[in-house]
Amino acid sequence: QKEVEQDPGPLSVPEGAIVSLNCTYSNSAFQYFMWYRQYSRKGPELLMYTYSSGNKEDGRFTAQVDKSSKYISLFIRDSQPSDSATYLCASHTGGFKTIFGAGTRLFVKA
Amino acid sequence: EAQVTQNPRYLITVTGKKLTVTCSQNMNHEYMSWYRQDPGLGLRQIYYSMNVEVTDKGDVPEGYKVSRKEKRNFPLILESPSPNQTSLYFCASTFSSGGSYEQYFGPGTRLTVT
C-alpha cells in the first residue's frame, strides 16, 4: 500500500461546478499536507499548504485535512477551464521526506 | 523574481555515461529536493537537503548522488545511468518557518537513457 493514495481520474466537470479532489494517507506521523497543480509540460506549482488538521481557504480553493480518517481534500469552487490540470497531494512529517499521490487529471469543460 | 533553474532541459545519453543535472535557486532557501516523475507513479523524491552539506535519501535514491556545497546549488549526479532512469526530473526549493511555507519547482529535465 502506498503511503499516499490518490485516484488518477480523469475527472471531467462542466465550467462552474464545484470540484472535490481527495487523497488518503496511511502514515500517522504526517503533519504537513500540500496540494499542487501541474499543467502539461510544466513543473508542479504549490497551491495550498496545511499544517495538521483543519481547513484552509485561498480564493476559490479550500484544503481540508481530517487526521482522524487520514483524508485530505481540495475543493475548487466555480471551476474554470483554466483549472484543467493534474492535481497532486503530498505529505511529510516535518523532516521533508515527502510522499506524493499519483495525481488526478481534471478537465473543466467550457 | 523567485526562480529555480535546471540544466539541461533535455538530455539523451547512453547507458553508463556519467551525467550531472544542475539545479540553482535564487531565494536563499535552505531546503532543496530532487524528484522524478513517471506516468502513473506521480512524483517520487530522490534526495533532499536541509542545508549546506546536509543531505538525506528520499524514496528512490538508488543510482543517484547529490551534493550541497553551496546553498543555492543542488546538483543531481548519475554516475552510471541505466535505461530505468529515463524519466522527467524536477528540482524544488522550499522555505518553511513559523507557519509559512513556500515552494518552487524548476521547469524539469527530461532524461532519456538508451
Short mmCIF file of C-alpha atoms in Angstrom, two decimals:
data_model
loop_
_atom_site.label_atom_id
_atom_site.label_comp_id
_atom_site.label_asym_id
_atom_site.label_seq_id
_atom_site.Cartn_x
_atom_site.Cartn_y
_atom_site.Cartn_z
CA GLN A 1 0.00 0.00 0.00
CA LYS A 2 1.32 3.41 -0.94
CA GLU A 3 1.61 5.92 1.89
CA VAL A 4 -0.47 8.43 -0.07
CA GLU A 5 -3.24 7.18 -2.36
CA GLN A 6 -4.94 9.33 -4.97
CA ASP A 7 -7.45 8.40 -7.65
CA PRO A 8 -5.81 9.22 -11.01
CA GLY A 9 -9.15 10.08 -12.68
CA PRO A 10 -9.60 11.60 -15.14
CA LEU A 11 -12.28 13.79 -13.64
CA SER A 12 -14.39 15.80 -16.08
CA VAL A 13 -16.73 18.56 -14.89
CA PRO A 14 -18.64 21.45 -16.52
CA GLU A 15 -17.48 25.01 -16.03
CA GLY A 16 -18.79 26.47 -12.79
CA ALA A 17 -19.01 23.14 -10.95
CA ILE A 18 -17.56 22.51 -7.52
CA VAL A 19 -14.68 20.08 -7.80
CA SER A 20 -13.70 17.73 -4.99
CA LEU A 21 -10.28 16.09 -5.14
CA ASN A 22 -9.28 13.60 -2.48
CA CYS A 23 -6.37 11.62 -1.09
CA THR A 24 -5.93 9.17 1.73
CA TYR A 25 -2.75 8.53 3.63
CA SER A 26 -1.53 5.82 5.96
CA ASN A 27 1.32 7.39 7.94
CA SER A 28 0.00 8.82 11.22
CA ALA A 29 3.16 10.87 11.61
CA PHE A 30 2.37 13.07 8.61
CA GLN A 31 1.88 16.66 9.78
CA TYR A 32 2.26 18.73 6.61
CA PHE A 33 -0.20 18.39 3.76
CA MET A 34 0.15 20.06 0.37
CA TRP A 35 -1.76 20.36 -2.88
CA TYR A 36 -0.07 21.14 -6.17
CA ARG A 37 -1.31 21.97 -9.62
CA GLN A 38 0.68 20.83 -12.63
CA TYR A 39 -0.04 21.93 -16.17
CA SER A 40 1.14 19.79 -19.04
CA ARG A 41 4.90 20.08 -19.63
CA LYS A 42 5.39 22.30 -16.57
CA GLY A 43 6.72 21.87 -13.06
CA PRO A 44 4.26 21.49 -10.16
CA GLU A 45 3.04 24.67 -8.51
CA LEU A 46 2.24 24.74 -4.79
CA LEU A 47 -1.44 25.65 -4.36
CA MET A 48 -2.24 25.01 -0.73
CA TYR A 49 -0.36 24.02 2.38
CA THR A 50 -1.90 22.88 5.67
CA TYR A 51 -0.22 22.04 8.92
CA SER A 52 -2.02 19.34 10.94
CA SER A 53 -5.82 19.20 10.79
CA GLY A 54 -8.36 21.74 9.68
CA ASN A 55 -9.42 23.85 6.74
CA LYS A 56 -7.60 26.48 4.77
CA GLU A 57 -9.14 28.73 2.16
CA ASP A 58 -7.50 30.74 -0.59
CA GLY A 59 -9.82 32.32 -3.11
CA ARG A 60 -11.71 29.56 -4.92
CA PHE A 61 -9.61 26.84 -3.29
CA THR A 62 -10.22 25.14 0.06
CA ALA A 63 -7.94 22.49 1.51
CA GLN A 64 -9.22 20.21 4.22
CA VAL A 65 -7.34 17.71 6.39
CA ASP A 66 -9.08 15.16 8.59
CA LYS A 67 -6.39 13.38 10.56
CA SER A 68 -8.88 11.10 12.30
CA SER A 69 -9.79 9.49 8.97
CA LYS A 70 -6.45 10.24 7.26
CA TYR A 71 -8.25 12.05 4.48
CA ILE A 72 -7.04 15.08 2.51
CA SER A 73 -9.34 17.09 0.26
CA LEU A 74 -9.11 20.01 -2.14
CA PHE A 75 -12.28 21.82 -3.20
CA ILE A 76 -12.38 24.15 -6.19
CA ARG A 77 -15.40 26.44 -6.40
CA ASP A 78 -16.68 27.95 -9.64
CA SER A 79 -14.27 25.81 -11.67
CA GLN A 80 -12.85 27.33 -14.85
CA PRO A 81 -11.36 25.75 -17.99
CA SER A 82 -8.02 27.20 -16.82
CA ASP A 83 -8.23 24.87 -13.80
CA SER A 84 -7.78 21.89 -16.14
CA ALA A 85 -4.54 20.32 -14.94
CA THR A 86 -3.20 17.47 -12.85
CA TYR A 87 -3.58 17.95 -9.11
CA LEU A 88 -1.17 16.27 -6.75
CA CYS A 89 -1.46 15.83 -3.00
CA ALA A 90 1.61 15.31 -0.83
CA SER A 91 2.55 14.89 2.82
CA HIS A 92 5.57 14.83 5.09
CA THR A 93 6.30 14.59 8.78
CA GLY A 94 8.28 17.83 9.04
CA GLY A 95 11.57 16.25 8.04
CA PHE A 96 10.95 16.98 4.34
CA LYS A 97 10.92 13.39 3.19
CA THR A 98 7.84 14.00 1.03
CA ILE A 99 5.42 11.44 -0.36
CA PHE A 100 3.19 12.37 -3.30
CA GLY A 101 -0.02 10.87 -4.56
CA ALA A 102 -0.12 9.76 -8.19
CA GLY A 103 -2.09 12.86 -9.24
CA THR A 104 -5.65 13.37 -10.51
CA ARG A 105 -6.23 14.73 -14.00
CA LEU A 106 -9.01 17.31 -14.04
CA PHE A 107 -10.80 18.55 -17.14
CA VAL A 108 -13.16 21.53 -16.85
CA LYS A 109 -15.36 21.83 -19.93
CA ALA A 110 -16.47 25.25 -21.15
CA GLU B 1 11.66 37.02 -9.35
CA ALA B 2 11.74 33.70 -7.48
CA GLN B 3 13.36 31.14 -9.71
CA VAL B 4 14.61 27.57 -9.78
CA THR B 5 16.66 26.77 -12.85
CA GLN B 6 17.64 23.35 -14.13
CA ASN B 7 20.08 22.41 -16.85
CA PRO B 8 19.93 20.77 -19.23
CA ARG B 9 16.21 20.73 -20.00
CA TYR B 10 16.53 17.74 -22.32
CA LEU B 11 19.22 15.09 -22.38
CA ILE B 12 19.64 11.88 -24.33
CA THR B 13 22.55 9.75 -23.21
CA VAL B 14 23.81 6.19 -23.27
CA THR B 15 23.98 3.62 -20.51
CA GLY B 16 26.94 4.11 -18.21
CA LYS B 17 27.95 7.63 -19.24
CA LYS B 18 28.12 9.80 -16.13
CA LEU B 19 25.98 12.91 -16.16
CA THR B 20 25.07 15.81 -13.91
CA VAL B 21 21.86 17.79 -13.86
CA THR B 22 22.30 21.16 -12.25
CA CYS B 23 19.77 22.98 -10.08
CA SER B 24 20.06 26.51 -8.79
CA GLN B 25 17.71 28.72 -6.75
CA ASN B 26 17.83 32.46 -6.10
CA MET B 27 15.68 32.63 -2.95
CA ASN B 28 18.24 31.68 -0.30
CA HIS B 29 16.06 28.71 0.68
CA GLU B 30 17.61 26.16 3.00
CA TYR B 31 15.67 23.17 1.71
CA MET B 32 16.09 21.67 -1.74
CA SER B 33 14.91 18.39 -3.25
CA TRP B 34 15.09 16.25 -6.34
CA TYR B 35 12.13 14.30 -7.72
CA ARG B 36 11.48 12.05 -10.64
CA GLN B 37 8.08 11.82 -12.30
CA ASP B 38 6.92 8.74 -14.16
CA PRO B 39 3.48 8.05 -15.68
CA GLY B 40 1.08 6.61 -13.14
CA LEU B 41 3.56 6.97 -10.29
CA GLY B 42 3.39 10.67 -9.57
CA LEU B 43 6.40 12.42 -8.13
CA ARG B 44 8.90 10.40 -6.14
CA GLN B 45 11.54 12.06 -4.05
CA ILE B 46 15.13 11.04 -4.80
CA TYR B 47 17.15 13.11 -2.34
CA TYR B 48 16.61 16.19 -0.25
CA SER B 49 18.87 18.64 1.52
CA MET B 50 18.10 20.65 4.62
CA ASN B 51 21.17 22.87 4.38
CA VAL B 52 24.70 23.06 3.04
CA GLU B 53 26.44 19.69 3.46
CA VAL B 54 23.23 18.11 4.87
CA THR B 55 21.52 15.66 2.54
CA ASP B 56 19.28 12.64 3.04
CA LYS B 57 17.68 9.93 0.98
CA GLY B 58 14.14 10.19 -0.30
CA ASP B 59 12.03 7.35 -1.55
CA VAL B 60 14.08 6.29 -4.59
CA PRO B 61 17.77 7.21 -4.06
CA GLU B 62 19.34 4.16 -5.72
CA GLY B 63 21.58 5.08 -8.65
CA TYR B 64 21.74 8.79 -7.78
CA LYS B 65 24.10 11.05 -5.88
CA VAL B 66 23.74 14.64 -4.76
CA SER B 67 25.90 17.28 -3.17
CA ARG B 68 25.15 20.60 -1.49
CA LYS B 69 28.34 22.62 -1.28
CA GLU B 70 26.59 25.96 -1.69
CA LYS B 71 23.16 27.00 -0.54
CA ARG B 72 21.92 27.95 -4.00
CA ASN B 73 23.04 24.81 -5.88
CA PHE B 74 21.95 21.20 -5.59
CA PRO B 75 23.23 19.08 -8.49
CA LEU B 76 21.95 15.57 -9.22
CA ILE B 77 24.59 13.10 -10.36
CA LEU B 78 24.01 9.84 -12.20
CA GLU B 79 27.35 8.05 -12.09
CA SER B 80 26.29 5.15 -14.33
CA PRO B 81 22.89 5.86 -15.85
CA SER B 82 20.64 2.96 -16.84
CA PRO B 83 17.51 2.88 -19.01
CA ASN B 84 15.25 2.64 -15.92
CA GLN B 85 16.43 6.15 -15.00
CA THR B 86 14.71 7.52 -18.09
CA SER B 87 12.29 9.98 -16.54
CA LEU B 88 11.28 13.59 -16.01
CA TYR B 89 13.27 15.16 -13.20
CA PHE B 90 12.30 18.15 -11.08
CA CYS B 91 14.29 20.15 -8.59
CA ALA B 92 12.44 22.06 -5.86
CA SER B 93 13.39 24.73 -3.37
CA THR B 94 11.44 25.20 -0.11
CA PHE B 95 11.11 27.69 2.69
CA SER B 96 9.33 26.60 5.87
CA SER B 97 9.26 28.55 9.10
CA GLY B 98 6.69 29.61 11.67
CA GLY B 99 3.64 28.58 9.69
CA SER B 100 4.92 29.97 6.40
CA TYR B 101 5.60 27.54 3.61
CA GLU B 102 6.64 28.35 0.10
CA GLN B 103 7.99 26.06 -2.54
CA TYR B 104 9.09 26.43 -6.13
CA PHE B 105 9.82 23.77 -8.70
CA GLY B 106 12.16 24.00 -11.62
CA PRO B 107 10.94 23.53 -15.20
CA GLY B 108 12.04 19.91 -15.37
CA THR B 109 14.75 17.91 -17.13
CA ARG B 110 13.64 15.18 -19.49
CA LEU B 111 16.29 12.45 -19.47
CA THR B 112 16.41 9.52 -21.86
CA VAL B 113 18.98 6.77 -21.29
CA THR B 114 19.43 4.36 -24.20
#
